[in-house]
Amino acid sequence: MSYRGRIAPTPTGFLHLGHARTFALAAQRCRAAAGTLILRIEDLDAARCRGEYARAAAEDLRRLGIVWDEGPDVGGPCAPYVQSENFSYFLSVWERLKNAGAIYPCRRSRRDVAAAARAPHAEDEAAEPIFPPQWRPPAGTGRDFSEPGDFNWRFRVPDGEEISFVDEIRGAQKFVAGKDFGDFVVWRRDGVPAYELAVVADDVRMGVTEVVRGADLLKSAARQTLIYRALGAAVPAWAHAPLVRDESGRRLAKRSDALSLRALWAQGRGDFIRGFCGL
Ligand code: GLU
């Protein structure tokens, strides 16, 4: 099977040095495998995403010299490459998971909803406690629903099961369902597909064979493995790149604009960016 990789920014701010290094690595791994690189815009959360950031991300990537073979601007066989243009597809994946008995409707706090809204980057995760198994409804709950309605939908994780995989960068990994992570949200009660569902749904649809992203999403590889399994789809290879941290040791976030590529370019530090990203 030929290599298909992707770069999947969420347009909630300008790209920073951390994105640049991870995306450059994704492009390099794809090129080394003579593969196809996809640009996909993960903008399902309309309240947080903006078109101007999506345009800026594509511009920044081009300026870094990263070239993609399929994407919103160049098209390709897996269009649309913008998640917000494909809501009905995500709904069909919700339906498949529901029919398989893998997920259930749940009414829990707003905080859960907020946590599900974004990719659970490791440092935010302390704020997301394991969903108490006693809150889990009996098997089969929700199977008769014809639409998600006003509920969060959670994935029923197999408590105690070890999910292991070999990460291409970080080596052997092992997470225990119910201990390292609990029943996670795949669909938000405000009608938005959650990150874990959306990313797997599109990686399956686009035939992605290797996922290259930041190490803060390492644990999500275990969650996502369960979704692949429930969908009967092949799990891709994983390659989680080291995070870039600021001087105080914090993961760079889009909210800290200081190290945005734009700010660095404006300071004439293009060579630094290229060197830092190994470009
Ligand atoms: N769009 C996600 C983010 O920017 C990353 C998705 C992924 O690579 O799995 O956090």
Tab-separated table of C-alpha atoms and ligand atoms in Angstrom:
chain	number	residue	atom	x	y	z
A	1	MET	CA	0.000	0.000	0.000
A	2	SER	CA	1.435	3.387	-0.853
A	3	TYR	CA	2.120	5.925	1.867
A	4	ARG	CA	-0.497	8.594	2.486
A	5	GLY	CA	0.298	11.238	5.072
A	6	ARG	CA	-1.484	14.370	6.201
A	7	ILE	CA	-1.027	17.737	7.798
A	8	ALA	CA	-4.160	18.615	9.758
A	9	PRO	CA	-4.139	22.066	11.351
A	10	THR	CA	-7.033	23.379	13.416
A	11	PRO	CA	-7.408	27.035	12.415
A	12	THR	CA	-7.816	28.659	15.828
A	13	GLY	CA	-4.722	30.853	15.553
A	14	PHE	CA	-1.510	31.410	13.639
A	15	LEU	CA	0.900	28.517	13.247
A	16	HIS	CA	3.953	28.598	15.501
A	17	LEU	CA	7.352	27.019	15.572
A	18	GLY	CA	5.994	23.784	17.040
A	19	HIS	CA	3.565	23.305	14.170
A	20	ALA	CA	6.256	24.130	11.671
A	21	ARG	CA	8.604	21.480	12.997
A	22	THR	CA	5.922	18.790	13.198
A	23	PHE	CA	4.515	19.601	9.763
A	24	ALA	CA	7.995	19.707	8.236
A	25	LEU	CA	8.622	16.262	9.699
A	26	ALA	CA	5.312	15.000	8.283
A	27	ALA	CA	6.321	16.302	4.859
A	28	GLN	CA	9.811	14.768	5.109
A	29	ARG	CA	8.527	11.341	6.172
A	30	CYS	CA	6.021	11.408	3.330
A	31	ARG	CA	8.646	12.408	0.791
A	32	ALA	CA	11.076	9.743	2.033
A	33	ALA	CA	8.358	7.150	1.419
A	34	ALA	CA	7.543	8.646	-2.009
A	35	GLY	CA	4.036	9.120	-0.647
A	36	THR	CA	1.120	11.496	-1.100
A	37	LEU	CA	0.730	14.421	1.299
A	38	ILE	CA	-2.698	15.771	2.193
A	39	LEU	CA	-3.572	19.138	3.731
A	40	ARG	CA	-6.769	18.929	5.764
A	41	ILE	CA	-8.375	21.786	7.660
A	42	GLU	CA	-9.943	20.655	10.950
A	43	ASP	CA	-12.456	23.431	11.473
A	44	LEU	CA	-15.518	21.651	12.848
A	45	ASP	CA	-15.695	23.847	15.922
A	46	ALA	CA	-17.170	26.939	14.290
A	47	ALA	CA	-17.034	28.952	17.505
A	48	ARG	CA	-13.240	28.662	17.706
A	49	CYS	CA	-12.076	28.350	14.102
A	50	ARG	CA	-11.713	31.147	11.559
A	51	GLY	CA	-11.305	31.141	7.820
A	52	GLU	CA	-8.527	33.711	8.046
A	53	TYR	CA	-6.440	31.325	10.163
A	54	ALA	CA	-7.000	28.502	7.688
A	55	ARG	CA	-5.797	30.739	4.861
A	56	ALA	CA	-2.850	31.899	6.960
A	57	ALA	CA	-1.885	28.287	7.743
A	58	ALA	CA	-1.754	27.371	4.046
A	59	GLU	CA	0.282	30.498	3.319
A	60	ASP	CA	2.720	29.761	6.144
A	61	LEU	CA	3.152	26.154	5.031
A	62	ARG	CA	3.890	27.284	1.490
A	63	ARG	CA	6.373	29.794	2.749
A	64	LEU	CA	8.116	26.971	4.619
A	65	GLY	CA	8.395	25.170	1.295
A	66	ILE	CA	5.968	22.412	2.251
A	67	VAL	CA	4.088	21.123	-0.771
A	68	TRP	CA	0.952	18.994	-0.549
A	69	ASP	CA	-0.552	16.835	-3.267
A	70	GLU	CA	-4.168	17.009	-2.134
A	71	GLY	CA	-5.925	19.766	-0.217
A	72	PRO	CA	-8.547	22.496	-0.251
A	73	ASP	CA	-6.687	24.587	-2.813
A	74	VAL	CA	-5.458	21.804	-5.117
A	75	GLY	CA	-8.374	19.396	-4.820
A	76	GLY	CA	-7.953	15.632	-5.065
A	77	PRO	CA	-9.906	12.377	-4.963
A	78	CYS	CA	-10.865	12.717	-1.277
A	79	ALA	CA	-12.437	16.186	-1.369
A	80	PRO	CA	-13.654	17.914	0.680
A	81	TYR	CA	-10.426	18.611	2.571
A	82	VAL	CA	-12.182	21.047	4.889
A	83	GLN	CA	-14.009	19.223	7.671
A	84	SER	CA	-16.783	21.788	8.058
A	85	GLU	CA	-17.867	21.021	4.477
A	86	ASN	CA	-18.527	17.375	5.236
A	87	PHE	CA	-20.828	17.285	8.235
A	88	SER	CA	-23.076	14.524	6.871
A	89	TYR	CA	-20.092	12.200	6.570
A	90	PHE	CA	-19.200	12.640	10.251
A	91	LEU	CA	-22.841	12.016	11.099
A	92	SER	CA	-22.717	8.750	9.125
A	93	VAL	CA	-19.682	7.683	11.164
A	94	TRP	CA	-21.559	8.548	14.373
A	95	GLU	CA	-24.338	6.293	13.095
A	96	ARG	CA	-21.993	3.402	12.375
A	97	LEU	CA	-20.487	3.617	15.846
A	98	LYS	CA	-23.935	3.837	17.378
A	99	ASN	CA	-25.208	0.823	15.424
A	100	ALA	CA	-22.127	-1.121	16.506
A	101	GLY	CA	-23.037	-0.396	20.156
A	102	ALA	CA	-19.665	1.315	20.644
A	103	ILE	CA	-21.038	4.649	21.890
A	104	TYR	CA	-23.828	5.885	24.131
A	105	PRO	CA	-25.645	9.149	24.826
A	106	CYS	CA	-24.689	10.962	27.999
A	107	ARG	CA	-25.702	14.160	29.731
A	108	ARG	CA	-22.832	15.488	31.731
A	109	SER	CA	-21.414	18.888	32.549
A	110	ARG	CA	-20.443	21.693	30.218
A	111	ARG	CA	-16.858	21.145	31.229
A	112	ASP	CA	-16.902	17.749	29.538
A	113	VAL	CA	-18.197	19.427	26.414
A	114	ALA	CA	-15.413	21.999	26.445
A	115	ALA	CA	-12.784	19.319	26.915
A	116	ALA	CA	-14.147	17.328	23.988
A	117	ALA	CA	-14.109	20.332	21.741
A	118	ARG	CA	-10.428	20.268	21.115
A	119	ALA	CA	-7.741	17.692	20.675
A	120	PRO	CA	-6.754	16.723	24.227
A	121	HIS	CA	-3.188	17.980	24.169
A	122	ALA	CA	-1.508	16.296	27.128
A	123	GLU	CA	-1.129	19.297	29.395
A	124	ASP	CA	-4.801	20.152	29.191
A	125	GLU	CA	-5.639	16.624	30.059
A	126	ALA	CA	-5.129	16.924	33.777
A	127	ALA	CA	-8.385	18.879	33.607
A	128	GLU	CA	-10.195	15.897	32.114
A	129	PRO	CA	-10.722	13.241	34.766
A	130	ILE	CA	-11.477	9.636	33.822
A	131	PHE	CA	-15.189	9.317	33.167
A	132	PRO	CA	-16.577	7.318	36.123
A	133	PRO	CA	-17.635	3.862	34.849
A	134	GLN	CA	-20.638	3.899	37.181
A	135	TRP	CA	-22.092	6.695	35.038
A	136	ARG	CA	-22.026	4.420	32.034
A	137	PRO	CA	-25.493	3.234	30.974
A	138	PRO	CA	-26.292	-0.428	30.201
A	139	ALA	CA	-25.092	-1.936	26.913
A	140	GLY	CA	-27.386	-1.135	24.018
A	141	THR	CA	-28.392	2.299	25.341
A	142	GLY	CA	-28.807	4.698	22.448
A	143	ARG	CA	-28.964	2.092	19.672
A	144	ASP	CA	-32.515	3.162	18.783
A	145	PHE	CA	-31.605	6.849	18.302
A	146	SER	CA	-31.930	8.128	14.756
A	147	GLU	CA	-29.891	11.255	15.420
A	148	PRO	CA	-27.430	12.387	18.119
A	149	GLY	CA	-29.852	14.966	19.583
A	150	ASP	CA	-28.968	17.048	22.576
A	151	PHE	CA	-26.443	14.604	24.057
A	152	ASN	CA	-22.772	14.050	24.363
A	153	TRP	CA	-21.961	10.645	22.938
A	154	ARG	CA	-19.191	8.698	24.593
A	155	PHE	CA	-17.151	5.755	23.485
A	156	ARG	CA	-17.519	2.767	25.791
A	157	VAL	CA	-13.906	1.793	26.461
A	158	PRO	CA	-13.000	-1.827	27.325
A	159	ASP	CA	-11.955	-1.360	30.960
A	160	GLY	CA	-8.653	-3.007	31.811
A	161	GLU	CA	-7.663	-3.756	28.213
A	162	GLU	CA	-4.136	-2.842	27.173
A	163	ILE	CA	-3.833	-0.896	23.968
A	164	SER	CA	-0.274	-1.179	22.718
A	165	PHE	CA	1.444	-0.005	19.585
A	166	VAL	CA	4.914	0.816	18.372
A	167	ASP	CA	5.295	4.501	17.630
A	168	GLU	CA	7.700	5.175	14.755
A	169	ILE	CA	9.475	7.853	16.795
A	170	ARG	CA	8.841	7.015	20.446
A	171	GLY	CA	8.928	3.226	20.284
A	172	ALA	CA	6.705	0.812	22.226
A	173	GLN	CA	3.689	2.378	23.926
A	174	LYS	CA	1.038	0.925	26.190
A	175	PHE	CA	-2.136	2.458	27.602
A	176	VAL	CA	-4.785	0.761	29.697
A	177	ALA	CA	-8.402	1.583	28.887
A	178	GLY	CA	-10.342	2.733	31.935
A	179	LYS	CA	-7.118	3.628	33.731
A	180	ASP	CA	-5.121	5.896	31.430
A	181	PHE	CA	-8.269	7.202	29.764
A	182	GLY	CA	-11.968	6.679	30.243
A	183	ASP	CA	-15.097	6.849	28.108
A	184	PHE	CA	-14.341	9.774	25.813
A	185	VAL	CA	-16.640	12.082	23.910
A	186	VAL	CA	-17.023	11.428	20.190
A	187	TRP	CA	-19.960	13.770	19.608
A	188	ARG	CA	-20.796	16.982	21.426
A	189	ARG	CA	-24.243	17.861	22.649
A	190	ASP	CA	-24.060	21.112	20.694
A	191	GLY	CA	-24.036	19.005	17.527
A	192	VAL	CA	-20.313	19.151	16.755
A	193	PRO	CA	-18.355	15.938	16.059
A	194	ALA	CA	-15.576	15.726	18.657
A	195	TYR	CA	-11.911	15.580	17.705
A	196	GLU	CA	-11.424	11.836	18.291
A	197	LEU	CA	-14.232	10.889	15.914
A	198	ALA	CA	-13.510	13.536	13.296
A	199	VAL	CA	-9.826	12.766	12.948
A	200	VAL	CA	-10.324	9.007	12.633
A	201	ALA	CA	-13.283	9.403	10.285
A	202	ASP	CA	-11.229	11.539	7.915
A	203	ASP	CA	-8.040	9.501	8.211
A	204	VAL	CA	-10.071	6.414	7.234
A	205	ARG	CA	-11.857	8.198	4.391
A	206	MET	CA	-8.608	9.624	3.027
A	207	GLY	CA	-6.713	6.341	3.350
A	208	VAL	CA	-4.034	7.827	5.604
A	209	THR	CA	-1.363	5.202	6.321
A	210	GLU	CA	0.774	7.164	8.807
A	211	VAL	CA	-0.247	9.871	11.281
A	212	VAL	CA	2.551	12.316	12.129
A	213	ARG	CA	1.663	14.842	14.863
A	214	GLY	CA	2.796	16.224	18.201
A	215	ALA	CA	3.543	13.934	21.131
A	216	ASP	CA	0.821	15.624	23.166
A	217	LEU	CA	-1.652	13.495	21.214
A	218	LEU	CA	0.114	10.207	21.954
A	219	LYS	CA	-2.602	8.940	24.263
A	220	SER	CA	-5.202	9.743	21.660
A	221	ALA	CA	-3.596	7.095	19.457
A	222	ALA	CA	-4.894	4.546	21.983
A	223	ARG	CA	-8.386	6.051	21.988
A	224	GLN	CA	-8.383	6.259	18.222
A	225	THR	CA	-7.245	2.636	17.903
A	226	LEU	CA	-10.529	1.683	19.588
A	227	ILE	CA	-12.512	3.757	17.087
A	228	TYR	CA	-10.689	2.132	14.142
A	229	ARG	CA	-11.503	-1.240	15.603
A	230	ALA	CA	-15.192	-0.390	16.037
A	231	LEU	CA	-15.303	0.755	12.411
A	232	GLY	CA	-13.460	-2.341	11.195
A	233	ALA	CA	-10.799	-0.122	9.626
A	234	ALA	CA	-7.017	-0.620	9.458
A	235	VAL	CA	-5.072	1.336	12.094
A	236	PRO	CA	-2.390	3.614	10.564
A	237	ALA	CA	1.208	3.840	11.728
A	238	TRP	CA	1.820	6.503	14.374
A	239	ALA	CA	4.732	8.922	14.593
A	240	HIS	CA	4.514	11.386	17.480
A	241	ALA	CA	7.036	14.194	17.228
A	242	PRO	CA	8.695	15.794	20.271
A	243	LEU	CA	6.945	18.968	21.425
A	244	VAL	CA	8.509	22.370	21.160
A	245	ARG	CA	8.476	24.208	24.485
A	246	ASP	CA	8.991	27.836	25.397
A	247	GLU	CA	11.634	29.059	27.872
A	248	SER	CA	9.408	28.234	30.823
A	249	GLY	CA	8.982	24.686	29.565
A	250	ARG	CA	5.384	25.091	28.435
A	251	ARG	CA	4.113	23.559	25.235
A	252	LEU	CA	3.727	26.236	22.594
A	253	ALA	CA	0.079	27.014	22.066
A	254	LYS	CA	-1.626	29.012	19.368
A	255	ARG	CA	-2.727	31.455	22.038
A	256	SER	CA	0.907	32.444	22.642
A	257	ASP	CA	1.582	34.458	19.536
A	258	ALA	CA	5.161	35.271	20.488
A	259	LEU	CA	6.635	32.395	18.547
A	260	SER	CA	4.193	32.465	15.670
A	261	LEU	CA	5.897	31.965	12.344
A	262	ARG	CA	4.542	35.335	11.264
A	263	ALA	CA	6.123	37.112	14.202
A	264	LEU	CA	9.459	35.381	13.541
A	265	TRP	CA	9.371	36.160	9.830
A	266	ALA	CA	8.547	39.770	10.657
A	267	GLN	CA	11.734	39.824	12.739
A	268	GLY	CA	13.712	38.500	9.784
A	269	ARG	CA	14.258	35.121	11.442
A	270	GLY	CA	13.390	32.923	8.454
A	271	ASP	CA	16.770	31.177	8.561
A	272	PHE	CA	16.253	30.333	12.205
A	273	ILE	CA	12.846	28.795	11.391
A	274	ARG	CA	14.255	26.723	8.553
A	275	GLY	CA	17.196	25.529	10.645
A	276	PHE	CA	14.971	24.719	13.599
A	277	CYS	CA	12.673	22.643	11.381
A	278	GLY	CA	15.507	20.927	9.545
A	279	LEU	CA	14.368	22.391	6.248
B	1	GLU	N1	-6.092	19.085	14.230
B	1	GLU	C1	-5.458	18.593	15.424
B	1	GLU	C2	-4.766	19.736	16.114
B	1	GLU	O1	-4.411	20.707	15.491
B	1	GLU	C3	-4.427	17.524	15.155
B	1	GLU	C4	-5.036	16.359	14.511
B	1	GLU	C5	-4.148	15.156	14.432
B	1	GLU	O2	-3.060	15.270	13.859
B	1	GLU	O3	-4.559	14.116	14.895
B	1	GLU	O4	-4.584	19.668	17.295
